[in-house]
PDB file of C-alpha atoms in Angstrom:
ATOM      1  CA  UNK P   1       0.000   0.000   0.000  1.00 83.00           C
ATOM      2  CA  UNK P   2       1.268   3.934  -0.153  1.00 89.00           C
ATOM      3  CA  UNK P   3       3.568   4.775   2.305  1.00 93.00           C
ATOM      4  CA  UNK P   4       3.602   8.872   2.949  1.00 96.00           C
ATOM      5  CA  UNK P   5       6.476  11.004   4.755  1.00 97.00           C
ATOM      6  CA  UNK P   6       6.528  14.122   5.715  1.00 98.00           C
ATOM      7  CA  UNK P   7       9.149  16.441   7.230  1.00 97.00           C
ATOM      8  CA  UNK P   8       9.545  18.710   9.152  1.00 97.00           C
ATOM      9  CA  UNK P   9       7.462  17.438  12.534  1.00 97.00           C
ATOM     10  CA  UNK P  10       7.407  20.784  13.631  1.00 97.00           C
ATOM     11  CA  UNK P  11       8.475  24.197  12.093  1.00 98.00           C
ATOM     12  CA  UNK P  12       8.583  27.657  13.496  1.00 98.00           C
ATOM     13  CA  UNK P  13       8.904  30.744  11.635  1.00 97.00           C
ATOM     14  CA  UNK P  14       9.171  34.405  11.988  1.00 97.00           C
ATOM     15  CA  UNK P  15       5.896  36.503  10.864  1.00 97.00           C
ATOM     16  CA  UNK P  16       6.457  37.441   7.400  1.00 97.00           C
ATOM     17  CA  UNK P  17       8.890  34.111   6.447  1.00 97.00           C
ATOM     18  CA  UNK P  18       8.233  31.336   4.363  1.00 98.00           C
ATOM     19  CA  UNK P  19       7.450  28.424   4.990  1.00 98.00           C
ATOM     20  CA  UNK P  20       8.081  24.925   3.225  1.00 98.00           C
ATOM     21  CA  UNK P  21       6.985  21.207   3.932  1.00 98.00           C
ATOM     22  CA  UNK P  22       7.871  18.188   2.109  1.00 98.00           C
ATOM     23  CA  UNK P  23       6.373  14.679   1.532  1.00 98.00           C
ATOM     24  CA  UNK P  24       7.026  11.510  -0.319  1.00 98.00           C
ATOM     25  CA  UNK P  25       5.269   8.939  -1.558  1.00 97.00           C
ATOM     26  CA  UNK P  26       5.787   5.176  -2.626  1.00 95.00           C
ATOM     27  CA  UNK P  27       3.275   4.524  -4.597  1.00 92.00           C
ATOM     28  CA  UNK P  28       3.541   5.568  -8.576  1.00 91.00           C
ATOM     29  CA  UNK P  29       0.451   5.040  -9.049  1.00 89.00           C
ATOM     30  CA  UNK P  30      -0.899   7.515  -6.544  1.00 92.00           C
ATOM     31  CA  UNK P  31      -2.633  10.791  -8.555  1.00 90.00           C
ATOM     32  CA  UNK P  32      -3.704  12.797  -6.247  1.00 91.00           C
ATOM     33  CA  UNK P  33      -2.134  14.908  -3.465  1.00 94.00           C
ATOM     34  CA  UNK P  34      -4.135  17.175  -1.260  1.00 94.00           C
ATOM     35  CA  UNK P  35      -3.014  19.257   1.762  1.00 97.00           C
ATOM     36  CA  UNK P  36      -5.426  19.944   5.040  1.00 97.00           C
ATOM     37  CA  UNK P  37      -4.917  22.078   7.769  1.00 97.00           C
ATOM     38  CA  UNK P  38      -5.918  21.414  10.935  1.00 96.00           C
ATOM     39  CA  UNK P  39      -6.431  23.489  14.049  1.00 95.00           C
ATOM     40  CA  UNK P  40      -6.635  22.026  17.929  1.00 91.00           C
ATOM     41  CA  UNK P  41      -9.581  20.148  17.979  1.00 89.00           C
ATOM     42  CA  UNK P  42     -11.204  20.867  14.639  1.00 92.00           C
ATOM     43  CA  UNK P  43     -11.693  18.375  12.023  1.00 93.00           C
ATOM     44  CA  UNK P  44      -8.988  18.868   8.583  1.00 95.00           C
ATOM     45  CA  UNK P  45      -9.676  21.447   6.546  1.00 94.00           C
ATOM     46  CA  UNK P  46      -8.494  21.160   2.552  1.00 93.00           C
ATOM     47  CA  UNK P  47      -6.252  23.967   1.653  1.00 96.00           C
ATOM     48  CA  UNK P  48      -5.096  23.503  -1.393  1.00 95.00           C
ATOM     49  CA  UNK P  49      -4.621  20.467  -3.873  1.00 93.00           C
ATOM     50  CA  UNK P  50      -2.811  19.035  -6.818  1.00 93.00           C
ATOM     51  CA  UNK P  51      -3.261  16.189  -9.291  1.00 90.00           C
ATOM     52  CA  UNK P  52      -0.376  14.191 -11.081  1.00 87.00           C
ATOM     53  CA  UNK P  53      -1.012  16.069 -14.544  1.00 86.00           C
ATOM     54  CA  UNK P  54       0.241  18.989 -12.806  1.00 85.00           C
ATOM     55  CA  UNK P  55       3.715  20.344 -11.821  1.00 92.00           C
ATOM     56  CA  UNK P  56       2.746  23.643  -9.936  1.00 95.00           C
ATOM     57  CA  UNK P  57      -0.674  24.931  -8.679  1.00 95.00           C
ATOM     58  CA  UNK P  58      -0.776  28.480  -6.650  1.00 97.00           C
ATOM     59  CA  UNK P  59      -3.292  29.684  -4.557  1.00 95.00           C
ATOM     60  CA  UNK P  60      -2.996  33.417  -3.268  1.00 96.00           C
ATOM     61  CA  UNK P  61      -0.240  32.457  -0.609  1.00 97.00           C
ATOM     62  CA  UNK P  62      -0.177  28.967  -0.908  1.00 98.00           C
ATOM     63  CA  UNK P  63       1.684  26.867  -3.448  1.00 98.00           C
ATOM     64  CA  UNK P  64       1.925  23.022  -4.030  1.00 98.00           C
ATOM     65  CA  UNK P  65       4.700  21.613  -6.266  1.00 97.00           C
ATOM     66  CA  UNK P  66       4.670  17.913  -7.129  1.00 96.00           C
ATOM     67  CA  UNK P  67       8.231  16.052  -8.912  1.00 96.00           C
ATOM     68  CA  UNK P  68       6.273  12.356 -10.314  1.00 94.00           C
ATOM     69  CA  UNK P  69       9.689  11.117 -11.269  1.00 94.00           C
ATOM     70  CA  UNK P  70      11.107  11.661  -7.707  1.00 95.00           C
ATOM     71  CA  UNK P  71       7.443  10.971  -5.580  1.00 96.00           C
ATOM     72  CA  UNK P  72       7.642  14.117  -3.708  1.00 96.00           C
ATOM     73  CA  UNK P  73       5.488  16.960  -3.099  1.00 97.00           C
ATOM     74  CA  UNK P  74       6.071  20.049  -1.313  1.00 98.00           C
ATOM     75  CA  UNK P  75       3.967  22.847   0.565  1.00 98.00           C
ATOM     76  CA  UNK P  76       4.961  26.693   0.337  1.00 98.00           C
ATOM     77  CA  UNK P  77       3.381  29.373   2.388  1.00 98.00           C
ATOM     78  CA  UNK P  78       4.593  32.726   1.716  1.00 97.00           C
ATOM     79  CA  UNK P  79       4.315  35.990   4.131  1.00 97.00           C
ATOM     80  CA  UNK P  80       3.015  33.494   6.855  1.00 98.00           C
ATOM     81  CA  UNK P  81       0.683  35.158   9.568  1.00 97.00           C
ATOM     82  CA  UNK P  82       0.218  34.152  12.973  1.00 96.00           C
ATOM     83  CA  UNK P  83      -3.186  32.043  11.683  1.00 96.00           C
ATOM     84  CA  UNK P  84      -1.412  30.044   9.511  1.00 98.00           C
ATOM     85  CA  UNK P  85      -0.178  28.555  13.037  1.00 98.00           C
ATOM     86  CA  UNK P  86      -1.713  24.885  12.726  1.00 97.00           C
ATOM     87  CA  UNK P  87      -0.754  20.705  11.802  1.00 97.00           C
ATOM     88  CA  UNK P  88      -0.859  20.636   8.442  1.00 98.00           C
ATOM     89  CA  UNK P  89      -1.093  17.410   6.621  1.00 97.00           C
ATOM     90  CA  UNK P  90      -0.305  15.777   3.290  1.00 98.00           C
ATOM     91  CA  UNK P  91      -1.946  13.400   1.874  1.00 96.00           C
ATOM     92  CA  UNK P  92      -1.991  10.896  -1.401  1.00 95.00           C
ATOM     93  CA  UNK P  93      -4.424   8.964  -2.997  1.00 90.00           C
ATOM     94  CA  UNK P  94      -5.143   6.960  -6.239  1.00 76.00           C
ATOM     95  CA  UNK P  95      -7.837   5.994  -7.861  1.00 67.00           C
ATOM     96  CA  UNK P  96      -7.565   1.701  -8.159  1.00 61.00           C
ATOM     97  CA  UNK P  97      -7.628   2.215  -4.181  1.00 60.00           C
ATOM     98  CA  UNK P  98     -11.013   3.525  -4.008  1.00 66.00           C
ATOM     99  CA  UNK P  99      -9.595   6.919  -3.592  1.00 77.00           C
ATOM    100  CA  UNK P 100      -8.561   6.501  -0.128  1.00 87.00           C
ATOM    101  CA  UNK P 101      -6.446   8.861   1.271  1.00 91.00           C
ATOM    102  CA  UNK P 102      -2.964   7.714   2.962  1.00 93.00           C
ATOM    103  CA  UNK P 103      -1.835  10.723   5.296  1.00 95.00           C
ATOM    104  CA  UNK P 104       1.274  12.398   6.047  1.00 96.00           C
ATOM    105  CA  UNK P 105       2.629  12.710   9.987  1.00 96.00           C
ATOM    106  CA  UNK P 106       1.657  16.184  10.191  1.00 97.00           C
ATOM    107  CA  UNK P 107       3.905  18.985  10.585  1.00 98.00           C
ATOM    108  CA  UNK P 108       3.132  21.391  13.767  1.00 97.00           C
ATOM    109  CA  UNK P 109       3.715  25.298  12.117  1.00 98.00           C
ATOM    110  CA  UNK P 110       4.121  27.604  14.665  1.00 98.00           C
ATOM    111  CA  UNK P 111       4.284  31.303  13.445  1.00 97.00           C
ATOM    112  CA  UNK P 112       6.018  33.712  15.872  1.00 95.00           C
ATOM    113  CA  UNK P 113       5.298  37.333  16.062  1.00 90.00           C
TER     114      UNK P 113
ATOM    115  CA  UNK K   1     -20.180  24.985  -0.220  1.00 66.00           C
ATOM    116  CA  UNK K   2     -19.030  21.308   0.353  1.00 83.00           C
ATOM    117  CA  UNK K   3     -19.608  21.438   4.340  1.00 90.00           C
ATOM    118  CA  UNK K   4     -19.465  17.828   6.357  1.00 94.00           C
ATOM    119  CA  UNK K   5     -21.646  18.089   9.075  1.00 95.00           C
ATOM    120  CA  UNK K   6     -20.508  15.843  12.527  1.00 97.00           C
ATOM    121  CA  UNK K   7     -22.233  14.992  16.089  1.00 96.00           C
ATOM    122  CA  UNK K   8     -22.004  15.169  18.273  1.00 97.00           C
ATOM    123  CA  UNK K   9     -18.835  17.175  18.826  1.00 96.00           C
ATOM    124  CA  UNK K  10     -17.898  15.494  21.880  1.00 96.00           C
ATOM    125  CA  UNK K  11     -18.884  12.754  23.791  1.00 97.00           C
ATOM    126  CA  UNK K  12     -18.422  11.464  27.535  1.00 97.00           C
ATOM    127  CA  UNK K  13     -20.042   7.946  28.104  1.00 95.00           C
ATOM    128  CA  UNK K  14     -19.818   5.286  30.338  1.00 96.00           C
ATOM    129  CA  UNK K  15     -17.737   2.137  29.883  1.00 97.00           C
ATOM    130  CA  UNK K  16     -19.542  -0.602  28.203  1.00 96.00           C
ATOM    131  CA  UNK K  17     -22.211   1.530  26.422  1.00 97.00           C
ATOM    132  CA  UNK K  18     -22.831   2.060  22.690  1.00 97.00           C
ATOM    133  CA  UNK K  19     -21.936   5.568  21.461  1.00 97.00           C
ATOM    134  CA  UNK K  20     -23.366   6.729  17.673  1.00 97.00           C
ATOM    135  CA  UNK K  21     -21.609   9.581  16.155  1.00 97.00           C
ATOM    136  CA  UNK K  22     -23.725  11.009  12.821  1.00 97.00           C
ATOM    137  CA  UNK K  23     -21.569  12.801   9.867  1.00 96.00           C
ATOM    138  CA  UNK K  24     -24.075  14.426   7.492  1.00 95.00           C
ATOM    139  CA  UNK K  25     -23.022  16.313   4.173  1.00 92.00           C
ATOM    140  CA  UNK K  26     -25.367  19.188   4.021  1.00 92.00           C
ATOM    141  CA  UNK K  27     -24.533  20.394   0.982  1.00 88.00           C
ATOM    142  CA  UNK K  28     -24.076  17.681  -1.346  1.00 87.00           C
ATOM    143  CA  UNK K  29     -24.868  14.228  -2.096  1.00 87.00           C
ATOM    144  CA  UNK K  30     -21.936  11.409  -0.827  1.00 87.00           C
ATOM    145  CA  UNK K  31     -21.945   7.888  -1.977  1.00 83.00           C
ATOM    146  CA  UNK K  32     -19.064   7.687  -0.490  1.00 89.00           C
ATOM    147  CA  UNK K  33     -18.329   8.346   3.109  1.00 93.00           C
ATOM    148  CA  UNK K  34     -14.600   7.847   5.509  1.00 94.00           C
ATOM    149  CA  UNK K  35     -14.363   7.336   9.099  1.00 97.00           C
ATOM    150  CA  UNK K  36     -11.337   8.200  10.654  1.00 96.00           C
ATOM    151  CA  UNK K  37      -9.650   7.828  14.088  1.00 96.00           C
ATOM    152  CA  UNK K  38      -6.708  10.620  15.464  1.00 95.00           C
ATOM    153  CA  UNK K  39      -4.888  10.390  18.677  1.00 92.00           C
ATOM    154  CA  UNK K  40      -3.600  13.298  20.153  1.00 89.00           C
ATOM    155  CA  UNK K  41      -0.168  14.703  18.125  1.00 88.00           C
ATOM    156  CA  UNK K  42      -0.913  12.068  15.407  1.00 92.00           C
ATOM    157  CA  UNK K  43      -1.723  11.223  11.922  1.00 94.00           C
ATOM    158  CA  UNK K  44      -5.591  10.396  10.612  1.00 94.00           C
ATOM    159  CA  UNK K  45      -5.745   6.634  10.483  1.00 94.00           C
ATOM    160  CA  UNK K  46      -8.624   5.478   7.746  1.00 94.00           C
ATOM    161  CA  UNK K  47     -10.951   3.110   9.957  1.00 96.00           C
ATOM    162  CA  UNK K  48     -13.179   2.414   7.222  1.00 95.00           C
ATOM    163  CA  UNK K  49     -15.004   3.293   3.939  1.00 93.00           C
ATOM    164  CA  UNK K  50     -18.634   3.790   4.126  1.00 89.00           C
ATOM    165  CA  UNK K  51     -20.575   3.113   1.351  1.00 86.00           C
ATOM    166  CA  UNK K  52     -24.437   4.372   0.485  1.00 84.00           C
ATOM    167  CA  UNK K  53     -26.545   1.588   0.291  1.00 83.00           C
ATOM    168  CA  UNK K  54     -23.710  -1.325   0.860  1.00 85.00           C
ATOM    169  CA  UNK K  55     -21.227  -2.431   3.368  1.00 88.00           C
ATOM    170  CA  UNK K  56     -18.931  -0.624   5.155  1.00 92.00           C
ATOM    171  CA  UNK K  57     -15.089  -1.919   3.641  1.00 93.00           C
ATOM    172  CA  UNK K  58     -13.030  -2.000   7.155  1.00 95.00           C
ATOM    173  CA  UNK K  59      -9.201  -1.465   7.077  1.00 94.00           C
ATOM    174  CA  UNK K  60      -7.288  -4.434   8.603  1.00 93.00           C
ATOM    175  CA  UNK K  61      -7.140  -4.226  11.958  1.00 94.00           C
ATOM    176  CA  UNK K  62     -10.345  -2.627  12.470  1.00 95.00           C
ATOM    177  CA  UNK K  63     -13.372  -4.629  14.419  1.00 94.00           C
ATOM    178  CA  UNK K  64     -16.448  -4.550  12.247  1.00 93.00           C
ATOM    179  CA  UNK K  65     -18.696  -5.558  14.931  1.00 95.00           C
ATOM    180  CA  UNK K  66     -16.997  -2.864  17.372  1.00 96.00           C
ATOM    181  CA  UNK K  67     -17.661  -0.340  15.016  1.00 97.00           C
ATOM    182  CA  UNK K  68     -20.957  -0.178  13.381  1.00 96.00           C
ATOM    183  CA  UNK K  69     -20.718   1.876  10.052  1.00 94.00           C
ATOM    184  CA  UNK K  70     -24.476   2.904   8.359  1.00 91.00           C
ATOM    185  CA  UNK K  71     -24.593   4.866   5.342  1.00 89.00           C
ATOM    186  CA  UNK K  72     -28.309   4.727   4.650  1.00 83.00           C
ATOM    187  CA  UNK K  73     -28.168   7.588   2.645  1.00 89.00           C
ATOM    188  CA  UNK K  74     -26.847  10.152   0.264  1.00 89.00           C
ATOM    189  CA  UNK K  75     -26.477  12.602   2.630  1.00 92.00           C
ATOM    190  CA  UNK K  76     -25.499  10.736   6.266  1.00 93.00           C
ATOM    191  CA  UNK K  77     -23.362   8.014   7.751  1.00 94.00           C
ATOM    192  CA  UNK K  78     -23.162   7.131  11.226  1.00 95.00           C
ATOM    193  CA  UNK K  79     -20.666   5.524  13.564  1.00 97.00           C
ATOM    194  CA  UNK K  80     -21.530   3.098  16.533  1.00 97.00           C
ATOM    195  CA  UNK K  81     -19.081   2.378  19.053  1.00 97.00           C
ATOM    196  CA  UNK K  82     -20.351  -0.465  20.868  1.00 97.00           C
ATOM    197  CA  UNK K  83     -19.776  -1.863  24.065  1.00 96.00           C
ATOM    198  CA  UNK K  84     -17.385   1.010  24.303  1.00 96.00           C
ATOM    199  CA  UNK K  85     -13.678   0.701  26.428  1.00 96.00           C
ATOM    200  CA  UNK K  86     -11.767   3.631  27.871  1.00 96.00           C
ATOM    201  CA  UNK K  87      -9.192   2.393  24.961  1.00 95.00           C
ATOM    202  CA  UNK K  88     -12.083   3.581  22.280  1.00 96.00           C
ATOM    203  CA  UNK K  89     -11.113   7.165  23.882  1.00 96.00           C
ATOM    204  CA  UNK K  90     -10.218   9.000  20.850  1.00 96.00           C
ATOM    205  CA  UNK K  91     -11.107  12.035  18.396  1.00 96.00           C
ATOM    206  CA  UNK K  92     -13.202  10.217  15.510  1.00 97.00           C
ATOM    207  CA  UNK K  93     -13.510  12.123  11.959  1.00 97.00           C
ATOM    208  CA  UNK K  94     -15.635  11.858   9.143  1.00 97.00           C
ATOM    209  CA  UNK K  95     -15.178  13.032   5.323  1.00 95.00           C
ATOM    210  CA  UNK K  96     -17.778  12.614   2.455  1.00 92.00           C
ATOM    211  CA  UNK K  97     -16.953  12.825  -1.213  1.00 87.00           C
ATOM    212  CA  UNK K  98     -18.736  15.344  -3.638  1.00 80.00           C
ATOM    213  CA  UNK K  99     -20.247  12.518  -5.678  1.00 71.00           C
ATOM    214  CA  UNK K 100     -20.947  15.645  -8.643  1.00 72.00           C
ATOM    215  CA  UNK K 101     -17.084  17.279  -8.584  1.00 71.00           C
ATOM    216  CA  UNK K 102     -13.933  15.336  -9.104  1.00 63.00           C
ATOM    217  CA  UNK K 103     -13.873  12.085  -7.285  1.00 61.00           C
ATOM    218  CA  UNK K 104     -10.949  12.016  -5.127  1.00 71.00           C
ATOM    219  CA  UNK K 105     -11.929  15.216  -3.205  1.00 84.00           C
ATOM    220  CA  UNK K 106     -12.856  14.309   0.603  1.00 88.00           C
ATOM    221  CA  UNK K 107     -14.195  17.133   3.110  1.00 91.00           C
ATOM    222  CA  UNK K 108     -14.360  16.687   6.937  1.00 94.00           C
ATOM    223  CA  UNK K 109     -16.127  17.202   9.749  1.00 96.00           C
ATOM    224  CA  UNK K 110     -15.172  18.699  12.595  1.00 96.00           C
ATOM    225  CA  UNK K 111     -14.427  15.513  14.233  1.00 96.00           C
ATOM    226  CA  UNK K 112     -16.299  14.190  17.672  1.00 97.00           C
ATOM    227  CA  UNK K 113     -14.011  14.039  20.889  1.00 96.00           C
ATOM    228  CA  UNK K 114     -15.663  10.326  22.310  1.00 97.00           C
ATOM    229  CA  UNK K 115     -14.418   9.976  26.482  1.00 97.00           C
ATOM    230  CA  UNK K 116     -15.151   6.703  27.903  1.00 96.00           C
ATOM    231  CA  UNK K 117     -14.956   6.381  31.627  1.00 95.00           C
TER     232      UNK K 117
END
């Protein structure tokens, strides 16, 4: 079955820094890569996702970039804000698995004033 | 749109009683439902894939008759917890897929906090 990473566990950044998580997956045949956020005791929320057709997608602040041919795909949040503070989570998923999603560890992002 | 409706948010109960947690989409129409299980500071762990009008499909691992998964509809799936240990103690999540927008796509609740004493 897929097999996700993702790194850093926990990253803390200044107000106004980037930030940048990375995952990897095992499975080629995996097509579909979403990110959630989650906050303490609220259910994931979907922030952004990307599907294997695709090398780059942006959203305002947020950017996903996916590499097929090495497995891995990456979060970027630019001019982070103290409510970007949250786990965030990457997940993968592929169709001939019912779509299931195989999560990430989680990375805790703390954003410091 | 696309909002995942869960209760109840949190949930005390004594040991060896039956707990059902309902996930609704309110917004759109699911045929296919996911029930999840966190502990604290980890990952989402897949329990089991719900399925209007069929069986649940458990992950290995995962009692069927502990957890009673009913997807009687379009629009809601529930959760039983039966006979329910302090070890069931854990933050249970839901997510529904859009069954009219791309497939993979899975929204979740807001999860339900279950406390067994």
């Amino acid at each position: 079955g897929e097999n996700v990473e993702q790194h850093p566990s926990t990253l803390s950044v200044q107000e106004g820094d980037s930030a940048v998580i990375k995952c990897t997956y095992s499975d080629s045949a995996s097509n579909y890569f979403p990110w959630y956020k989650q906050e303490l005791g609220k259910g994931p929320q979907l922030i952004i996702d990307i599907r294997s057709n695709v090398g780059e997608k942006k959203d305002q602040r947020i950017a996903v970039t996916l590499n097929k041919t090495a497995k891995h795909f990456s979060l970027h949040i630019t001019e982070t804000q103290p409510e970007d503070s949250a786990v965030y989570f990457c997940a993968a998923s592929e169709a001939a698995g019912g779509n299931k999603l195989t999560f990430g560890t989680g990375t805790q992002l703390k954003v410091e004033l | 749109g696309a909002v995942v409706s869960q209760h109840p948010s949190w949930v005390i109960c004594k040991s060896g009683t039956s707990v059902k947690i309902e996930c609704r989409s309110l917004d759109f129409q699911a045929t296919t439902m996911f029930w999840y299980r966190q502990f604290p500071k980890q990952s989402l762990m897949l329990m089991a894939t719900s399925n209007e009008g069929s069986k649940a499909t458990y992950e290995q691992g995962v009692e069927k008759d502990k957890f009673l998964i009913n997807h009687a509809s379009l629009t809601l799936s529930t959760l039983t917890v039966t006979s329910a240990h302090p070890e069931d103690s854990s933050f249970y999540i839901c997510s529904a897929r859009d069954l009219a927008v791309a497939k993979n796509i899975q929204y979740f609740g807001a999860g339900t906090r279950l406390s067994v004493l």
